Amino acid sequence: MQNKEKSPNGMQKQREFDLAAMQMALGEARAAADEGETPIGAVLVCGERVIAAAHNQKETRNDVSSHAEIEVLRTAGQERGDWRLSDCTLYVTLEPCPMCAGAILAARVGRVVYGAKDPVAGAMGSVIDLPRYPLGAHPTVEGGVMEQASRDLLQSFFRARREEK
């Protein structure tokens, strides 16, 4: 739902939609954790329709590019028959890394909403701000949506991994 209304009611509806979509992304992140993958989930919405949902699959596929964002962009392009996603919003539980941010810009995604900042590899404002560079696309970026839930999931996953060793 890319509601461009600036009215309080329109902004409230957008916020509610953002929270619902981020809940879906968190569900994908939990599925990743259940598979032993780093718990990052993503959902791509065009209008009010979910086009794709995915989670990290690097370990499962032995593919360094199988991040949640890349998986969602691949699926969406196939679903729509078009790689251009300018009318879509990407919801992701962790700020995209440089590889994913580059793919998001290349796909011309119109809006990116993420949960937790990534202080190590965040490329949409934390470490670097890839959308600021003249690379063609300039999505609207909003971070901190369900940030604590996203962070808690990551922290508990890595805490459990450390305890296993």
mmCIF file of C-alpha atoms in Angstrom:
data_model
loop_
_atom_site.group_PDB
_atom_site.id
_atom_site.type_symbol
_atom_site.label_atom_id
_atom_site.label_comp_id
_atom_site.label_asym_id
_atom_site.label_seq_id
_atom_site.Cartn_x
_atom_site.Cartn_y
_atom_site.Cartn_z
ATOM 1 C CA MET A 1 0.000 0.000 0.000
ATOM 2 C CA GLN A 2 1.823 3.044 -1.206
ATOM 3 C CA ASN A 3 -0.632 5.527 0.147
ATOM 4 C CA LYS A 4 0.600 8.988 -0.802
ATOM 5 C CA GLU A 5 -2.070 10.715 1.290
ATOM 6 C CA LYS A 6 -0.697 13.086 3.880
ATOM 7 C CA SER A 7 -3.909 13.221 5.912
ATOM 8 C CA PRO A 8 -3.752 11.806 9.454
ATOM 9 C CA ASN A 9 -6.125 9.011 8.428
ATOM 10 C CA GLY A 10 -4.024 8.174 5.367
ATOM 11 C CA MET A 11 -0.810 8.166 7.381
ATOM 12 C CA GLN A 12 -2.416 5.957 10.047
ATOM 13 C CA LYS A 13 -3.585 3.459 7.423
ATOM 14 C CA GLN A 14 -0.088 3.396 5.911
ATOM 15 C CA ARG A 15 1.448 2.824 9.350
ATOM 16 C CA GLU A 16 -0.955 -0.054 10.053
ATOM 17 C CA PHE A 17 -0.179 -1.583 6.672
ATOM 18 C CA ASP A 18 3.566 -1.194 7.275
ATOM 19 C CA LEU A 19 3.274 -2.978 10.626
ATOM 20 C CA ALA A 20 1.274 -5.832 9.103
ATOM 21 C CA ALA A 21 3.768 -6.259 6.261
ATOM 22 C CA MET A 22 6.685 -6.159 8.697
ATOM 23 C CA GLN A 23 4.970 -8.872 10.770
ATOM 24 C CA MET A 24 4.987 -11.000 7.619
ATOM 25 C CA ALA A 25 8.695 -10.272 7.121
ATOM 26 C CA LEU A 26 9.344 -11.277 10.737
ATOM 27 C CA GLY A 27 7.498 -14.536 10.067
ATOM 28 C CA GLU A 28 9.896 -15.167 7.180
ATOM 29 C CA ALA A 29 12.834 -14.349 9.473
ATOM 30 C CA ARG A 30 11.590 -16.891 12.026
ATOM 31 C CA ALA A 31 11.345 -19.486 9.241
ATOM 32 C CA ALA A 32 14.962 -18.732 8.348
ATOM 33 C CA ALA A 33 16.030 -19.261 11.967
ATOM 34 C CA ASP A 34 14.155 -22.577 12.056
ATOM 35 C CA GLU A 35 16.245 -23.667 9.047
ATOM 36 C CA GLY A 36 19.500 -22.556 10.670
ATOM 37 C CA GLU A 37 19.741 -19.490 8.446
ATOM 38 C CA THR A 38 20.443 -15.980 9.688
ATOM 39 C CA PRO A 39 16.933 -14.744 10.575
ATOM 40 C CA ILE A 40 16.249 -12.082 7.997
ATOM 41 C CA GLY A 41 12.945 -11.947 6.163
ATOM 42 C CA ALA A 42 11.573 -9.795 3.386
ATOM 43 C CA VAL A 43 8.205 -9.088 1.777
ATOM 44 C CA LEU A 44 7.550 -7.135 -1.411
ATOM 45 C CA VAL A 45 4.201 -5.392 -1.745
ATOM 46 C CA CYS A 46 2.838 -3.695 -4.845
ATOM 47 C CA GLY A 47 -0.287 -1.682 -4.187
ATOM 48 C CA GLU A 48 -1.934 -3.723 -1.457
ATOM 49 C CA ARG A 49 -0.873 -7.077 -2.884
ATOM 50 C CA VAL A 50 1.993 -9.175 -1.561
ATOM 51 C CA ILE A 51 4.005 -10.167 -4.617
ATOM 52 C CA ALA A 52 6.760 -12.125 -2.886
ATOM 53 C CA ALA A 53 7.993 -13.185 0.541
ATOM 54 C CA ALA A 54 11.299 -14.869 1.332
ATOM 55 C CA HIS A 55 14.060 -15.325 3.861
ATOM 56 C CA ASN A 56 17.802 -15.882 3.834
ATOM 57 C CA GLN A 57 18.837 -19.143 2.190
ATOM 58 C CA LYS A 58 22.622 -18.782 1.911
ATOM 59 C CA GLU A 59 23.356 -21.954 3.889
ATOM 60 C CA THR A 60 20.585 -24.022 2.315
ATOM 61 C CA ARG A 61 21.555 -23.104 -1.244
ATOM 62 C CA ASN A 62 25.283 -22.576 -0.677
ATOM 63 C CA ASP A 63 24.777 -19.306 -2.521
ATOM 64 C CA VAL A 64 26.248 -16.096 -1.145
ATOM 65 C CA SER A 65 23.610 -14.059 -2.993
ATOM 66 C CA SER A 66 20.621 -15.844 -1.428
ATOM 67 C CA HIS A 67 19.756 -12.992 0.906
ATOM 68 C CA ALA A 68 16.077 -12.416 1.661
ATOM 69 C CA GLU A 69 15.976 -9.220 -0.418
ATOM 70 C CA ILE A 70 17.530 -10.852 -3.487
ATOM 71 C CA GLU A 71 15.170 -13.822 -3.238
ATOM 72 C CA VAL A 72 12.160 -11.487 -3.062
ATOM 73 C CA LEU A 73 13.332 -9.431 -6.039
ATOM 74 C CA ARG A 74 13.891 -12.582 -8.121
ATOM 75 C CA THR A 75 10.458 -13.959 -7.299
ATOM 76 C CA ALA A 76 8.735 -10.626 -7.900
ATOM 77 C CA GLY A 77 10.354 -10.170 -11.298
ATOM 78 C CA GLN A 78 9.200 -13.625 -12.350
ATOM 79 C CA GLU A 79 5.720 -13.106 -10.893
ATOM 80 C CA ARG A 80 5.226 -9.778 -12.639
ATOM 81 C CA GLY A 81 7.177 -10.518 -15.804
ATOM 82 C CA ASP A 82 9.102 -7.301 -15.209
ATOM 83 C CA TRP A 83 12.187 -6.495 -13.161
ATOM 84 C CA ARG A 84 11.105 -2.876 -12.683
ATOM 85 C CA LEU A 85 9.474 -2.552 -9.250
ATOM 86 C CA SER A 86 9.090 1.208 -8.872
ATOM 87 C CA ASP A 87 5.512 0.898 -7.630
ATOM 88 C CA CYS A 88 6.492 -1.516 -4.859
ATOM 89 C CA THR A 89 7.539 -1.377 -1.210
ATOM 90 C CA LEU A 90 10.135 -3.765 0.161
ATOM 91 C CA TYR A 91 9.814 -4.669 3.847
ATOM 92 C CA VAL A 92 12.890 -6.287 5.375
ATOM 93 C CA THR A 93 13.779 -7.048 8.975
ATOM 94 C CA LEU A 94 17.395 -5.842 8.732
ATOM 95 C CA GLU A 95 18.813 -2.869 6.857
ATOM 96 C CA PRO A 96 20.027 -4.096 3.451
ATOM 97 C CA CYS A 97 23.731 -4.747 2.873
ATOM 98 C CA PRO A 98 25.584 -3.173 -0.099
ATOM 99 C CA MET A 99 24.814 -6.114 -2.410
ATOM 100 C CA CYS A 100 21.109 -6.018 -1.607
ATOM 101 C CA ALA A 101 20.930 -2.220 -1.673
ATOM 102 C CA GLY A 102 22.472 -2.288 -5.141
ATOM 103 C CA ALA A 103 19.903 -4.820 -6.333
ATOM 104 C CA ILE A 104 17.083 -2.776 -4.790
ATOM 105 C CA LEU A 105 18.276 0.321 -6.641
ATOM 106 C CA ALA A 106 18.704 -1.647 -9.887
ATOM 107 C CA ALA A 107 15.132 -2.951 -9.566
ATOM 108 C CA ARG A 108 13.977 0.626 -8.980
ATOM 109 C CA VAL A 109 12.021 -0.312 -5.850
ATOM 110 C CA GLY A 110 10.084 2.806 -4.842
ATOM 111 C CA ARG A 111 10.153 2.425 -1.085
ATOM 112 C CA VAL A 112 12.154 0.413 1.446
ATOM 113 C CA VAL A 113 11.015 -0.168 5.027
ATOM 114 C CA TYR A 114 13.379 -1.993 7.353
ATOM 115 C CA GLY A 115 13.422 -3.037 10.990
ATOM 116 C CA ALA A 116 16.844 -2.990 12.643
ATOM 117 C CA LYS A 117 19.836 -0.975 11.507
ATOM 118 C CA ASP A 118 22.917 -2.959 10.543
ATOM 119 C CA PRO A 119 25.919 -1.257 12.149
ATOM 120 C CA VAL A 120 28.327 -3.573 10.311
ATOM 121 C CA ALA A 121 27.073 -3.659 6.713
ATOM 122 C CA GLY A 122 24.031 -1.362 6.527
ATOM 123 C CA ALA A 123 23.910 0.323 3.142
ATOM 124 C CA MET A 124 20.751 2.393 3.448
ATOM 125 C CA GLY A 125 21.923 4.920 5.990
ATOM 126 C CA SER A 126 23.894 3.224 8.768
ATOM 127 C CA VAL A 127 27.372 2.504 7.402
ATOM 128 C CA ILE A 128 26.864 3.879 3.908
ATOM 129 C CA ASP A 129 23.857 5.392 2.205
ATOM 130 C CA LEU A 130 23.838 3.876 -1.260
ATOM 131 C CA PRO A 131 20.565 5.564 -2.347
ATOM 132 C CA ARG A 132 22.295 8.959 -2.010
ATOM 133 C CA TYR A 133 24.661 8.180 -4.866
ATOM 134 C CA PRO A 134 23.653 9.025 -8.451
ATOM 135 C CA LEU A 135 22.812 5.469 -9.421
ATOM 136 C CA GLY A 136 19.460 6.223 -11.000
ATOM 137 C CA ALA A 137 16.905 5.137 -8.414
ATOM 138 C CA HIS A 138 16.199 6.992 -5.193
ATOM 139 C CA PRO A 139 13.748 4.999 -3.070
ATOM 140 C CA THR A 140 12.113 6.410 0.006
ATOM 141 C CA VAL A 141 13.790 4.659 2.941
ATOM 142 C CA GLU A 142 12.296 4.270 6.404
ATOM 143 C CA GLY A 143 14.097 2.393 9.143
ATOM 144 C CA GLY A 144 13.145 1.382 12.654
ATOM 145 C CA VAL A 145 9.781 -0.235 11.901
ATOM 146 C CA MET A 146 9.422 -3.035 14.464
ATOM 147 C CA GLU A 147 13.099 -2.512 15.176
ATOM 148 C CA GLN A 148 13.145 -4.170 18.594
ATOM 149 C CA ALA A 149 11.417 -7.328 17.391
ATOM 150 C CA SER A 150 13.849 -7.572 14.472
ATOM 151 C CA ARG A 151 16.869 -6.988 16.696
ATOM 152 C CA ASP A 152 15.655 -9.434 19.360
ATOM 153 C CA LEU A 153 15.258 -12.199 16.783
ATOM 154 C CA LEU A 154 18.789 -11.686 15.465
ATOM 155 C CA GLN A 155 20.328 -11.440 18.918
ATOM 156 C CA SER A 156 18.622 -14.561 20.237
ATOM 157 C CA PHE A 157 19.670 -16.495 17.119
ATOM 158 C CA PHE A 158 23.332 -15.541 17.474
ATOM 159 C CA ARG A 159 23.292 -16.040 21.246
ATOM 160 C CA ALA A 160 22.022 -19.602 20.715
ATOM 161 C CA ARG A 161 24.694 -20.211 18.044
ATOM 162 C CA ARG A 162 27.447 -19.064 20.433
ATOM 163 C CA GLU A 163 26.090 -21.349 23.187
ATOM 164 C CA GLU A 164 26.180 -24.328 20.810
ATOM 165 C CA LYS A 165 29.933 -23.957 20.356
#
